[in-house]
CSV table of C-alpha atoms in Angstrom, one decimal:
chain,number,residue,atom,x,y,z
A,1,MET,CA,14.0,22.5,-12.0
A,2,PRO,CA,16.5,19.6,-11.4
A,3,ILE,CA,16.7,16.7,-13.7
A,4,MET,CA,15.7,13.3,-12.2
A,5,THR,CA,18.8,11.1,-12.3
A,6,ARG,CA,19.3,7.4,-12.8
A,7,VAL,CA,20.3,7.1,-9.2
A,8,GLN,CA,17.0,8.6,-8.1
A,9,ARG,CA,15.1,6.3,-10.4
A,10,LYS,CA,16.9,3.4,-8.9
A,11,LEU,CA,16.0,4.6,-5.4
A,12,VAL,CA,12.3,4.8,-6.4
A,13,VAL,CA,12.5,1.1,-7.4
A,14,ASP,CA,14.6,0.1,-4.4
A,15,THR,CA,12.2,1.8,-2.0
A,16,ALA,CA,9.2,0.1,-3.7
A,17,LEU,CA,10.8,-3.4,-3.5
A,18,ARG,CA,11.8,-2.8,0.2
A,19,LEU,CA,8.2,-2.0,1.0
A,20,VAL,CA,7.0,-5.2,-0.6
A,21,SER,CA,9.6,-7.2,1.4
A,22,GLU,CA,8.4,-5.5,4.6
A,23,GLY,CA,4.9,-6.9,3.9
A,24,CYS,CA,3.1,-3.6,3.8
A,25,HIS,CA,-0.7,-3.6,3.8
A,26,PHE,CA,-3.2,-1.9,1.4
A,27,VAL,CA,-6.0,0.3,2.7
A,28,ASN,CA,-7.7,3.2,0.8
A,29,GLY,CA,-6.1,6.4,2.0
A,30,GLY,CA,-3.0,4.8,3.5
A,31,ARG,CA,0.0,7.1,3.0
A,32,GLY,CA,2.8,5.0,4.4
A,33,ASP,CA,1.9,5.2,8.1
A,34,THR,CA,1.9,2.4,10.6
A,35,PRO,CA,-1.1,2.8,12.9
A,36,GLY,CA,-0.7,5.5,15.5
A,37,ASN,CA,2.7,6.6,14.1
A,38,ALA,CA,2.8,9.6,11.8
A,39,ASP,CA,5.8,8.3,9.9
A,40,THR,CA,5.0,9.2,6.3
A,41,PRO,CA,6.9,11.8,4.3
A,42,LEU,CA,3.7,12.9,2.7
A,43,PHE,CA,1.4,15.8,3.5
A,44,LYS,CA,-1.6,16.0,5.8
A,45,PRO,CA,-3.1,14.0,7.3
A,46,LYS,CA,0.1,13.0,9.0
A,47,ASP,CA,-1.4,10.1,10.7
A,48,SER,CA,-3.3,8.5,7.8
A,49,VAL,CA,-4.1,5.3,9.6
A,50,SER,CA,-5.0,4.4,13.2
A,51,LEU,CA,-6.1,1.3,15.0
A,52,ALA,CA,-9.8,0.8,14.8
A,53,THR,CA,-11.6,0.8,18.1
A,54,LEU,CA,-11.8,-2.7,19.6
A,55,ASN,CA,-15.1,-4.5,19.1
A,56,PHE,CA,-15.8,-7.9,20.7
A,57,THR,CA,-19.2,-8.6,19.1
A,58,ALA,CA,-19.2,-11.7,16.9
A,59,ALA,CA,-21.3,-9.8,14.3
A,60,SER,CA,-18.7,-7.1,13.9
A,61,PRO,CA,-15.4,-8.0,15.5
A,62,MET,CA,-12.4,-5.6,15.3
A,63,VAL,CA,-9.0,-6.5,16.7
A,64,GLN,CA,-5.6,-5.0,15.7
A,65,ALA,CA,-7.1,-3.7,12.5
A,66,ALA,CA,-6.0,-0.4,10.9
A,67,LYS,CA,-8.6,2.2,9.9
A,68,SER,CA,-7.9,4.9,7.3
A,69,TRP,CA,-8.8,8.6,7.6
A,70,LYS,CA,-10.4,8.2,4.1
A,71,GLU,CA,-14.0,7.0,4.5
A,72,ASN,CA,-13.0,5.0,7.6
A,73,ALA,CA,-11.8,2.2,5.3
A,74,VAL,CA,-10.6,-0.9,7.3
A,75,CYS,CA,-7.6,-2.9,6.2
A,76,GLU,CA,-8.1,-6.5,5.2
A,77,GLY,CA,-4.7,-7.5,6.5
A,78,ARG,CA,-3.6,-9.0,3.1
A,79,TRP,CA,-5.5,-12.1,4.2
A,80,GLY,CA,-5.3,-13.9,0.9
A,81,LYS,CA,-1.5,-13.7,0.8
A,82,VAL,CA,-0.9,-14.8,4.4
A,83,GLY,CA,-3.3,-17.7,4.7
A,84,GLY,CA,-6.2,-15.9,6.2
A,85,THR,CA,-9.9,-16.6,5.5
A,86,THR,CA,-13.4,-15.2,5.9
A,87,LEU,CA,-15.4,-16.1,9.0
A,88,SER,CA,-19.0,-16.7,9.9
A,89,LYS,CA,-20.4,-14.6,12.8
A,90,SER,CA,-21.6,-18.0,14.2
A,91,SER,CA,-18.1,-19.4,14.3
A,92,SER,CA,-17.5,-21.0,17.7
A,93,ALA,CA,-13.8,-20.3,17.4
A,94,LEU,CA,-14.4,-16.6,16.8
A,95,SER,CA,-16.8,-16.4,19.8
A,96,LYS,CA,-14.3,-18.1,22.1
A,97,TYR,CA,-11.5,-15.9,20.9
A,98,LEU,CA,-13.4,-12.7,21.4
A,99,LYS,CA,-14.5,-13.7,24.9
A,100,ASP,CA,-10.9,-14.5,25.9
A,101,VAL,CA,-9.4,-11.3,24.6
A,102,LYS,CA,-12.1,-9.1,25.9
A,103,GLY,CA,-10.9,-9.7,29.4
A,104,MET,CA,-7.3,-9.3,28.4
A,105,ALA,CA,-8.0,-5.9,26.7
A,106,LYS,CA,-8.8,-4.4,30.1
A,107,ALA,CA,-5.2,-5.0,31.3
A,108,GLY,CA,-3.2,-3.7,28.4
A,109,PRO,CA,-2.9,-2.1,24.9
A,110,GLN,CA,-4.1,-3.7,21.7
A,111,ALA,CA,-0.6,-4.6,20.7
A,112,ALA,CA,-0.4,-7.0,23.7
A,113,LEU,CA,-3.5,-9.0,22.6
A,114,PRO,CA,-2.8,-12.5,21.2
A,115,PRO,CA,-3.8,-13.4,17.6
A,116,MET,CA,-6.8,-15.6,16.9
A,117,SER,CA,-4.4,-17.9,15.0
A,118,GLY,CA,-1.0,-18.0,13.5
A,119,SER,CA,0.1,-19.2,10.1
A,120,SER,CA,3.0,-21.6,9.4
A,121,THR,CA,5.0,-18.7,8.1
A,122,GLY,CA,4.7,-16.7,11.3
A,123,HIS,CA,1.9,-14.3,10.3
A,124,LEU,CA,-0.4,-13.3,13.3
A,125,LEU,CA,-4.0,-13.4,12.2
A,126,THR,CA,-6.8,-11.3,13.9
A,127,PRO,CA,-10.5,-10.8,13.0
A,128,ARG,CA,-11.9,-7.6,11.6
A,129,THR,CA,-15.0,-6.4,9.8
A,130,VAL,CA,-14.5,-5.1,6.3
A,131,ASP,CA,-17.4,-4.1,4.0
A,132,GLY,CA,-19.8,-6.3,5.9
A,133,LYS,CA,-17.7,-9.4,5.9
A,134,ILE,CA,-15.6,-10.8,8.7
A,135,VAL,CA,-12.0,-11.4,7.7
A,136,LEU,CA,-9.3,-13.2,9.5
A,137,GLY,CA,-6.2,-11.2,8.3
A,138,GLU,CA,-2.8,-10.3,9.4
A,139,SER,CA,-2.4,-8.0,12.4
A,140,CYS,CA,-1.9,-4.4,11.4
A,141,ILE,CA,0.4,-3.7,14.4
A,142,GLY,CA,3.7,-2.4,13.1
A,143,ARG,CA,2.8,-2.5,9.4
A,144,ARG,CA,2.9,0.4,6.9
A,145,HIS,CA,-0.3,1.0,5.0
A,146,PHE,CA,-0.6,2.3,1.4
A,147,ASP,CA,-3.1,2.7,-1.4
A,148,CYS,CA,-1.9,2.5,-5.0
A,149,VAL,CA,-1.2,6.2,-5.7
A,150,ASP,CA,0.4,7.0,-2.3
A,151,LEU,CA,2.7,4.0,-2.8
A,152,VAL,CA,3.9,5.9,-5.9
A,153,ASN,CA,4.0,9.3,-4.0
A,154,TYR,CA,5.9,7.8,-1.1
A,155,CYS,CA,8.6,6.2,-3.2
A,156,TYR,CA,9.1,9.4,-5.2
A,157,SER,CA,9.1,11.5,-2.0
A,158,ILE,CA,12.0,9.4,-0.7
A,159,ALA,CA,13.9,9.4,-3.9
A,160,LEU,CA,13.6,13.1,-4.5
A,161,GLY,CA,14.2,14.2,-0.9
A,162,LYS,CA,10.7,15.5,-0.5
A,163,GLY,CA,8.6,15.5,2.7
A,164,GLY,CA,7.0,17.6,5.4
A,165,ASP,CA,5.5,20.7,3.8
A,166,ASN,CA,7.1,20.0,0.4
A,167,PRO,CA,6.1,16.4,-0.4
A,168,TRP,CA,5.8,14.7,-3.8
A,169,GLN,CA,2.0,14.1,-3.7
A,170,PHE,CA,-0.3,13.9,-6.7
A,171,SER,CA,-3.7,12.2,-7.3
A,172,LEU,CA,-4.3,9.6,-10.0
A,173,GLY,CA,-6.2,12.2,-12.0
A,174,GLN,CA,-3.2,14.6,-11.9
A,175,TYR,CA,-0.9,11.8,-13.1
A,176,LYS,CA,-3.3,10.9,-15.9
A,177,ASP,CA,-3.7,14.6,-16.9
A,178,LYS,CA,0.1,15.1,-17.2
A,179,ARG,CA,0.4,17.2,-14.1
A,180,ALA,CA,3.4,15.3,-12.8
A,181,GLY,CA,5.5,14.5,-15.9
A,182,LYS,CA,5.5,13.5,-19.5
A,183,THR,CA,3.2,10.6,-20.6
A,184,SER,CA,3.1,8.0,-23.4
A,185,GLU,CA,1.7,4.5,-24.0
A,186,ALA,CA,2.9,1.9,-21.5
A,187,LYS,CA,4.9,-0.4,-23.7
A,188,ARG,CA,8.1,-2.2,-22.8
A,189,ILE,CA,10.0,-0.6,-25.7
A,190,ASN,CA,9.8,2.9,-24.1
A,191,LEU,CA,9.9,2.1,-20.4
A,192,ASN,CA,12.5,3.2,-17.9
A,193,ALA,CA,13.0,1.8,-14.4
A,194,GLY,CA,10.9,3.9,-12.0
A,195,ASP,CA,8.3,5.0,-14.5
A,196,ILE,CA,4.8,5.2,-13.3
A,197,VAL,CA,2.1,3.2,-15.1
A,198,LEU,CA,-1.6,3.8,-15.0
A,199,LYS,CA,-4.9,2.2,-15.6
A,200,GLY,CA,-6.8,5.4,-16.4
A,201,ALA,CA,-7.4,7.3,-13.2
A,202,ARG,CA,-8.2,4.0,-11.3
A,203,HIS,CA,-4.8,2.4,-10.5
A,204,SER,CA,-1.1,3.0,-10.6
A,205,GLY,CA,2.2,1.1,-10.2
A,206,ILE,CA,6.0,1.4,-10.6
A,207,VAL,CA,7.9,-0.5,-13.2
A,208,TYR,CA,11.4,-1.9,-13.2
A,209,LYS,CA,13.5,-4.4,-15.1
A,210,ARG,CA,15.0,-7.4,-13.5
A,211,SER,CA,18.5,-8.7,-14.2
A,212,ASP,CA,17.0,-11.4,-16.4
A,213,GLY,CA,15.5,-8.7,-18.7
A,214,LYS,CA,11.9,-9.2,-17.5
A,215,TRP,CA,9.8,-6.2,-16.6
A,216,ARG,CA,7.9,-6.1,-13.3
A,217,VAL,CA,5.5,-3.8,-11.6
A,218,VAL,CA,5.2,-3.0,-7.9
A,219,GLU,CA,1.7,-2.1,-6.9
A,220,ALA,CA,-0.9,-2.0,-4.1
A,221,PRO,CA,-3.9,-3.7,-5.8
A,222,SER,CA,-6.1,-4.8,-2.9
A,223,GLY,CA,-6.5,-5.6,0.8
A,224,TYR,CA,-6.5,-9.2,-0.2
A,225,ASP,CA,-2.9,-9.0,-1.5
A,226,GLY,CA,-1.3,-6.0,0.1
A,227,LEU,CA,1.7,-4.7,-1.8
A,228,VAL,CA,2.9,-7.0,-4.7
A,229,ASP,CA,5.7,-7.4,-7.2
A,230,SER,CA,4.1,-8.8,-10.3
A,231,PRO,CA,5.0,-9.4,-14.0
A,232,PHE,CA,4.3,-6.4,-16.2
A,233,PHE,CA,2.0,-7.0,-19.1
A,234,ASP,CA,1.6,-4.1,-21.7
A,235,GLY,CA,-2.1,-4.8,-22.3
A,236,GLU,CA,-3.1,-4.3,-18.7
A,237,TRP,CA,-1.8,-0.7,-18.5
A,238,ASP,CA,-2.7,2.2,-20.8
A,239,GLN,CA,-0.5,5.1,-19.8
A,240,ARG,CA,3.1,5.7,-18.6
A,241,VAL,CA,4.3,8.7,-16.7
A,242,ARG,CA,8.0,9.6,-16.7
A,243,VAL,CA,9.2,12.3,-14.3
A,244,SER,CA,12.1,14.0,-16.1
A,245,PHE,CA,12.2,17.3,-14.1
A,246,TYR,CA,10.9,18.1,-10.7
A,247,PRO,CA,10.5,21.2,-8.6
A,248,LYS,CA,13.0,22.0,-5.8
């Protein structure tokens, strides 16, 4: 088994930070795909997200929203980060928008539909129904989608040259049960860049140290936020996984 090198650990971190800068979305079951494009290095299903079927009813709208293979989860379009909001089904603005785009949808693909609104920072916001609420979130067109564990798996697959039929792919439970590396308490004193940190078998992230000496964690916590780069606090994490050796 090869030893994981410092260069590979740096690539894990660099990949995670690049994905944050891309503005990737969170959806349960997302394995790094953009909707309709099987572009993840991970294993089946190759196309882990697709565009949800258009729906123009005010009670349950769905426009340019990604849907995951896992429990048909719908992406929230990181609406909290990009200035989105929740909507009422009685909203006159929503009804007008749905009426306008319903006619347009007959003439072209979803990607050609205009957003319901745009933010000052250029994010295109479209309505979708998520867990019974109507959310005005960022369009999922052209965005990669992850959940917390497959963000980790994706970054390690890139760094270790894994993919296709030989990906780096583990569950949160497998990480927790030491099936993917050595583990210890998640404290700053024993961390390395690229280490995986866990909250039991519920959540995961990738840690790194900034040039100012402060530790950070890259994670995919929610559809409200998408992927984020946040301060690392010891007390919020209870386990660290360090991959020292890996199978060819």
